[in-house]
GROMACS .gro file of C-alpha atoms in nm:
model
  295
    1MET     CA    1 -14.996   2.855  -6.519
    2ARG     CA    2 -15.121   3.112  -6.272
    3LYS     CA    3 -14.896   3.181  -5.973
    4LEU     CA    4 -15.086   3.137  -5.646
    5SER     CA    5 -15.024   3.302  -5.310
    6VAL     CA    6 -15.024   3.006  -5.069
    7GLU     CA    7 -14.980   3.016  -4.690
    8ARG     CA    8 -14.897   2.686  -4.519
    9TRP     CA    9 -15.103   2.624  -4.205
   10SER     CA   10 -14.922   2.331  -4.042
   11PRO     CA   11 -14.604   2.128  -4.103
   12ALA     CA   12 -14.805   1.813  -4.179
   13LEU     CA   13 -15.055   1.946  -4.434
   14GLY     CA   14 -15.294   2.225  -4.522
   15ALA     CA   15 -15.257   2.567  -4.683
   16GLU     CA   16 -15.470   2.873  -4.751
   17VAL     CA   17 -15.482   3.012  -5.104
   18CYS     CA   18 -15.493   3.390  -5.065
   19ASP     CA   19 -15.591   3.673  -5.299
   20LEU     CA   20 -15.783   3.455  -5.544
   21ASP     CA   21 -16.140   3.511  -5.660
   22LEU     CA   22 -16.251   3.167  -5.777
   23GLY     CA   23 -16.575   3.299  -5.925
   24LEU     CA   24 -16.387   3.553  -6.135
   25GLU     CA   25 -16.125   3.302  -6.247
   26LEU     CA   26 -16.376   3.029  -6.333
   27GLY     CA   27 -16.615   3.274  -6.496
   28GLY     CA   28 -16.350   3.407  -6.731
   29ASP     CA   29 -16.232   3.255  -7.054
   30GLU     CA   30 -16.147   2.886  -7.080
   31GLU     CA   31 -15.772   2.948  -7.093
   32LEU     CA   32 -15.771   3.151  -6.769
   33ALA     CA   33 -15.988   2.896  -6.588
   34ALA     CA   34 -15.769   2.607  -6.704
   35ALA     CA   35 -15.447   2.784  -6.596
   36THR     CA   36 -15.593   2.860  -6.252
   37VAL     CA   37 -15.707   2.501  -6.195
   38GLU     CA   38 -15.366   2.368  -6.306
   39SER     CA   39 -15.208   2.578  -6.030
   40ILE     CA   40 -15.470   2.469  -5.777
   41TYR     CA   41 -15.402   2.106  -5.867
   42ASP     CA   42 -15.026   2.144  -5.814
   43ALA     CA   43 -15.085   2.314  -5.478
   44LEU     CA   44 -15.327   2.037  -5.381
   45ILE     CA   45 -15.069   1.769  -5.453
   46ASP     CA   46 -14.814   1.961  -5.242
   47HIS     CA   47 -15.039   2.047  -4.945
   48GLN     CA   48 -15.314   1.776  -4.952
   49VAL     CA   49 -15.587   2.022  -4.847
   50LEU     CA   50 -15.643   2.383  -4.959
   51PHE     CA   51 -15.859   2.652  -4.799
   52PHE     CA   52 -16.021   2.948  -4.977
   53ARG     CA   53 -16.196   3.227  -4.786
   54ASN     CA   54 -16.476   3.456  -4.911
   55GLN     CA   55 -16.573   3.248  -5.215
   56PRO     CA   56 -16.950   3.286  -5.281
   57LEU     CA   57 -16.948   3.027  -5.559
   58THR     CA   58 -17.279   2.933  -5.717
   59PRO     CA   59 -17.353   2.560  -5.744
   60GLU     CA   60 -17.279   2.589  -6.118
   61MET     CA   61 -16.934   2.727  -6.042
   62GLN     CA   62 -16.862   2.464  -5.779
   63VAL     CA   63 -16.955   2.194  -6.028
   64ARG     CA   64 -16.740   2.356  -6.296
   65LEU     CA   65 -16.442   2.360  -6.063
   66GLY     CA   66 -16.491   1.990  -6.004
   67GLN     CA   67 -16.523   1.918  -6.375
   68LEU     CA   68 -16.198   2.101  -6.447
   69LEU     CA   69 -16.025   1.866  -6.203
   70GLY     CA   70 -16.182   1.547  -6.341
   71ASP     CA   71 -16.498   1.347  -6.396
   72LEU     CA   72 -16.747   1.387  -6.113
   73ALA     CA   73 -16.830   1.099  -5.880
   74PRO     CA   74 -17.155   0.900  -5.889
   75ARG     CA   75 -17.426   1.023  -5.657
   76HIS     CA   76 -17.371   0.933  -5.291
   77HIS     CA   77 -17.583   0.644  -5.166
   78SER     CA   78 -17.716   0.833  -4.863
   79TYR     CA   79 -17.694   1.211  -4.906
   80ASN     CA   80 -17.953   1.430  -5.077
   81THR     CA   81 -17.851   1.663  -5.359
   82LEU     CA   82 -17.969   2.004  -5.473
   83PRO     CA   83 -18.288   1.953  -5.678
   84GLU     CA   84 -18.149   2.134  -5.981
   85HIS     CA   85 -17.787   2.021  -5.934
   86GLY     CA   86 -17.756   1.646  -5.887
   87ASP     CA   87 -17.377   1.665  -5.854
   88VAL     CA   88 -17.397   1.886  -5.542
   89ALA     CA   89 -17.454   1.685  -5.225
   90VAL     CA   90 -17.620   1.871  -4.939
   91LEU     CA   91 -17.489   1.796  -4.589
   92ASP     CA   92 -17.759   1.954  -4.374
   93TRP     CA   93 -17.742   1.888  -4.000
   94GLN     CA   94 -18.030   2.027  -3.796
   95PRO     CA   95 -18.025   2.091  -3.419
   96GLY     CA   96 -18.045   1.756  -3.243
   97ASP     CA   97 -17.916   1.554  -3.542
   98ARG     CA   98 -17.623   1.317  -3.504
   99PRO     CA   99 -17.370   1.403  -3.778
  100ASP     CA  100 -17.212   1.103  -3.946
  101ALA     CA  101 -16.869   1.253  -4.026
  102SER     CA  102 -16.735   1.294  -3.672
  103GLU     CA  103 -16.489   1.010  -3.726
  104TRP     CA  104 -16.158   1.000  -3.906
  105HIS     CA  105 -16.214   0.888  -4.265
  106SER     CA  106 -16.131   0.927  -4.631
  107ASP     CA  107 -16.440   0.962  -4.845
  108MET     CA  108 -16.600   0.640  -4.966
  109THR     CA  109 -16.303   0.406  -4.939
  110PHE     CA  110 -16.558   0.123  -4.934
  111ARG     CA  111 -16.590   0.178  -5.310
  112GLU     CA  112 -16.349   0.011  -5.550
  113LYS     CA  113 -16.286   0.360  -5.689
  114PRO     CA  114 -16.309   0.625  -5.416
  115PRO     CA  115 -16.326   0.988  -5.529
  116PHE     CA  116 -15.995   1.156  -5.599
  117ALA     CA  117 -16.092   1.489  -5.442
  118SER     CA  118 -16.375   1.672  -5.267
  119ILE     CA  119 -16.480   2.036  -5.285
  120LEU     CA  120 -16.674   2.149  -4.977
  121LYS     CA  121 -16.840   2.488  -4.941
  122ALA     CA  122 -16.976   2.628  -4.614
  123VAL     CA  123 -17.331   2.759  -4.652
  124ILE     CA  124 -17.459   2.785  -4.292
  125VAL     CA  125 -17.219   2.742  -4.001
  126PRO     CA  126 -17.266   2.755  -3.622
  127PRO     CA  127 -17.150   3.074  -3.446
  128VAL     CA  128 -16.892   2.856  -3.274
  129GLY     CA  129 -16.795   2.494  -3.330
  130GLY     CA  130 -16.841   2.274  -3.634
  131ASP     CA  131 -16.473   2.285  -3.732
  132THR     CA  132 -16.316   2.024  -3.961
  133LEU     CA  133 -15.976   1.864  -3.909
  134TRP     CA  134 -15.759   1.694  -4.169
  135ALA     CA  135 -15.474   1.450  -4.103
  136SER     CA  136 -15.187   1.359  -4.332
  137MET     CA  137 -15.150   0.986  -4.372
  138TYR     CA  138 -14.802   1.051  -4.514
  139SER     CA  139 -14.710   1.204  -4.180
  140VAL     CA  140 -14.864   0.912  -3.988
  141TYR     CA  141 -14.664   0.662  -4.195
  142ASP     CA  142 -14.342   0.858  -4.147
  143SER     CA  143 -14.394   0.866  -3.769
  144LEU     CA  144 -14.408   0.488  -3.732
  145ASP     CA  145 -14.112   0.281  -3.627
  146PRO     CA  146 -13.933   0.145  -3.939
  147GLY     CA  147 -13.969  -0.211  -3.816
  148PHE     CA  148 -14.344  -0.171  -3.771
  149ARG     CA  149 -14.372  -0.010  -4.115
  150SER     CA  150 -14.199  -0.316  -4.256
  151ASP     CA  151 -14.444  -0.544  -4.074
  152LEU     CA  152 -14.738  -0.357  -4.228
  153GLU     CA  153 -14.608  -0.401  -4.584
  154GLY     CA  154 -14.819  -0.660  -4.761
  155MET     CA  155 -15.108  -0.639  -4.513
  156GLN     CA  156 -15.450  -0.560  -4.658
  157ILE     CA  157 -15.758  -0.430  -4.483
  158CYS     CA  158 -16.129  -0.440  -4.572
  159HIS     CA  159 -16.326  -0.112  -4.577
  160ASP     CA  160 -16.706  -0.098  -4.556
  161PRO     CA  161 -16.972   0.179  -4.514
  162GLY     CA  162 -16.944   0.189  -4.134
  163GLN     CA  163 -17.206   0.395  -3.953
  164PHE     CA  164 -17.419   0.441  -4.263
  165ARG     CA  165 -17.575   0.126  -4.120
  166ASN     CA  166 -17.758   0.353  -3.875
  167GLY     CA  167 -17.969   0.529  -4.136
  168ALA     CA  168 -18.026   0.206  -4.328
  169TYR     CA  169 -18.155   0.034  -4.014
  170GLU     CA  170 -18.377   0.326  -3.917
  171SER     CA  171 -18.542   0.322  -4.258
  172ALA     CA  172 -18.577  -0.053  -4.322
  173GLY     CA  173 -18.444  -0.263  -4.035
  174ASN     CA  174 -18.221  -0.563  -4.102
  175GLN     CA  175 -18.312  -0.572  -4.468
  176GLY     CA  176 -18.218  -0.205  -4.498
  177ILE     CA  177 -17.867  -0.281  -4.374
  178THR     CA  178 -17.837  -0.574  -4.614
  179ASP     CA  179 -17.957  -0.371  -4.911
  180MET     CA  180 -17.731  -0.077  -4.826
  181MET     CA  181 -17.425  -0.301  -4.791
  182VAL     CA  182 -17.496  -0.454  -5.131
  183SER     CA  183 -17.547  -0.120  -5.304
  184ALA     CA  184 -17.259   0.063  -5.131
  185GLY     CA  185 -17.017  -0.229  -5.146
  186SER     CA  186 -16.685  -0.291  -4.976
  187ALA     CA  187 -16.322  -0.288  -5.088
  188VAL     CA  188 -15.986  -0.421  -4.973
  189TRP     CA  189 -15.682  -0.188  -4.969
  190PRO     CA  190 -15.315  -0.222  -4.874
  191ILE     CA  191 -15.257  -0.079  -4.527
  192VAL     CA  192 -14.948   0.087  -4.674
  193SER     CA  193 -15.081   0.242  -4.993
  194HIS     CA  194 -14.890   0.469  -5.230
  195HIS     CA  195 -15.009   0.797  -5.374
  196PRO     CA  196 -15.041   0.756  -5.753
  197VAL     CA  197 -14.888   1.099  -5.825
  198THR     CA  198 -14.620   1.146  -5.560
  199GLY     CA  199 -14.546   0.778  -5.500
  200ARG     CA  200 -14.526   0.848  -5.126
  201PRO     CA  201 -14.643   0.573  -4.889
  202TYR     CA  202 -14.934   0.647  -4.658
  203ILE     CA  203 -15.148   0.463  -4.403
  204ASN     CA  204 -15.483   0.360  -4.551
  205VAL     CA  205 -15.672   0.275  -4.231
  206SER     CA  206 -15.963   0.481  -4.103
  207GLU     CA  207 -16.184   0.491  -3.797
  208SER     CA  208 -16.502   0.507  -4.006
  209ASN     CA  209 -16.450   0.237  -4.261
  210SER     CA  210 -16.164  -0.005  -4.183
  211ARG     CA  211 -16.299  -0.329  -4.043
  212TRP     CA  212 -16.070  -0.629  -4.082
  213ILE     CA  213 -15.709  -0.704  -4.170
  214MET     CA  214 -15.728  -0.987  -4.417
  215GLY     CA  215 -15.573  -1.316  -4.304
  216THR     CA  216 -15.578  -1.230  -3.932
  217GLY     CA  217 -15.801  -1.312  -3.639
  218ALA     CA  218 -16.023  -1.056  -3.469
  219GLY     CA  219 -15.788  -0.985  -3.178
  220GLU     CA  220 -15.474  -0.936  -3.386
  221SER     CA  221 -15.659  -0.726  -3.644
  222GLN     CA  222 -15.814  -0.497  -3.384
  223ARG     CA  223 -15.488  -0.445  -3.197
  224ILE     CA  224 -15.307  -0.330  -3.512
  225VAL     CA  225 -15.598  -0.111  -3.621
  226ASN     CA  226 -15.625   0.050  -3.277
  227TYR     CA  227 -15.253   0.129  -3.275
  228LEU     CA  228 -15.281   0.303  -3.611
  229LEU     CA  229 -15.594   0.494  -3.509
  230ASP     CA  230 -15.412   0.620  -3.201
  231ALA     CA  231 -15.135   0.749  -3.427
  232ILE     CA  232 -15.385   0.931  -3.650
  233ASN     CA  233 -15.530   1.105  -3.344
  234ARG     CA  234 -15.199   1.277  -3.265
  235PRO     CA  235 -15.218   1.652  -3.339
  236ASP     CA  236 -14.870   1.635  -3.497
  237HIS     CA  237 -15.033   1.508  -3.817
  238GLN     CA  238 -15.329   1.746  -3.831
  239VAL     CA  239 -15.460   2.085  -3.941
  240ARG     CA  240 -15.786   2.245  -3.826
  241LEU     CA  241 -16.021   2.476  -4.016
  242ARG     CA  242 -16.272   2.708  -3.853
  243TRP     CA  243 -16.542   2.756  -4.111
  244ARG     CA  244 -16.700   3.083  -4.212
  245PRO     CA  245 -16.979   3.115  -4.470
  246ASP     CA  246 -16.839   3.093  -4.825
  247THR     CA  247 -16.522   2.918  -4.711
  248ILE     CA  248 -16.420   2.640  -4.950
  249ALA     CA  249 -16.194   2.344  -4.878
  250ILE     CA  250 -16.055   2.117  -5.147
  251TRP     CA  251 -15.874   1.803  -5.041
  252ASP     CA  252 -15.694   1.513  -5.202
  253ASN     CA  253 -15.875   1.204  -5.079
  254ARG     CA  254 -15.564   0.992  -5.136
  255GLY     CA  255 -15.331   1.018  -4.839
  256SER     CA  256 -15.547   1.240  -4.618
  257GLN     CA  257 -15.836   1.190  -4.380
  258HIS     CA  258 -16.077   1.436  -4.223
  259TYR     CA  259 -16.297   1.467  -3.915
  260ALA     CA  260 -16.599   1.697  -3.888
  261VAL     CA  261 -16.630   1.797  -3.523
  262ALA     CA  262 -16.988   1.746  -3.394
  263ASP     CA  263 -16.984   2.005  -3.113
  264TYR     CA  264 -17.280   2.219  -3.224
  265PRO     CA  265 -17.590   2.029  -3.099
  266THR     CA  266 -17.815   2.336  -3.084
  267TYR     CA  267 -17.721   2.485  -3.422
  268ARG     CA  268 -17.770   2.407  -3.789
  269ARG     CA  269 -17.476   2.339  -4.023
  270VAL     CA  270 -17.516   2.318  -4.402
  271MET     CA  271 -17.240   2.234  -4.648
  272HIS     CA  272 -17.240   2.174  -5.025
  273ARG     CA  273 -17.004   1.907  -5.155
  274VAL     CA  274 -16.890   1.812  -5.503
  275ALA     CA  275 -16.690   1.488  -5.528
  276VAL     CA  276 -16.440   1.442  -5.813
  277ASP     CA  277 -16.414   1.080  -5.918
  278THR     CA  278 -16.109   1.079  -6.145
  279ASP     CA  279 -15.780   1.265  -6.147
  280ARG     CA  280 -15.779   1.375  -6.511
  281ARG     CA  281 -15.416   1.482  -6.505
  282LEU     CA  282 -15.304   1.146  -6.370
  283GLU     CA  283 -15.507   0.968  -6.637
  284GLN     CA  284 -15.349   1.187  -6.904
  285ARG     CA  285 -15.001   1.104  -6.779
  286VAL     CA  286 -15.078   0.732  -6.783
  287ALA     CA  287 -15.217   0.758  -7.135
  288GLU     CA  288 -14.907   0.946  -7.253
  289ARG     CA  289 -14.659   0.690  -7.119
  290PRO     CA  290 -14.470   0.522  -7.403
  291THR     CA  291 -14.557   0.163  -7.476
  292VAL     CA  292 -14.265  -0.072  -7.419
  293THR     CA  293 -14.248  -0.368  -7.653
  294VAL     CA  294 -14.065  -0.672  -7.518
  295THR     CA  295 -13.899  -0.885  -7.785
   0.00000   0.00000   0.00000
């Protein structure tokens, strides 16, 4: 494995990987690329989100990085992709647009299988503004009163596509919303989920996508959700990135959330994203577990 130089940015989560040329590492031989990605994976599990400065990766290289982490995710239901690279989603916000990521969320938790990780590259950024924040849901869980944590055990909450309804309605009215909800789907998750690698408990409730605690009424559900959203908003659990062109962020979608600040109404912001569907190393570990025969 390659030893990385990693600088922690906040107690809760987030670290910058320094003195690493991703293009050089990924463009080298297969053994070097594999060793580098193994080290990146371990750092990702430790820090939840990693930042890389001055990384002018081509779309091919960004896709390759994703493929070395796992199988890539299906195409997003709403975002366009690069014409020649269908695995690279283009998040292009023009002056006057209303960005759809200025809410706390984990990517696509309304799917039965959300992506394991995302790789986001800054292409065009405002001269000021347009930062992204990440929050550790481990840290949020740990901050809650033990009695309340116990109350949350066993509760499940439904996630749906949230404000993607806006674009669906603009394009096709009521039927557009119905069609989008069918194609995008919804999923129910434990409020206290556990990371499949670390085993650590985390809060799986988001501002964007969490709609209803199963088995409760509207008032009770909303009160609990609002309490948890207030906790997520505390800066104690967060790290903030100021983007520069060719900055790359990689985050573990399990146990973290992010918020893209929409404070650049007169500027354009363009990002390229590759979503990794499966954690190949986790799948390998599961496959290698010995089979226990009960007699």
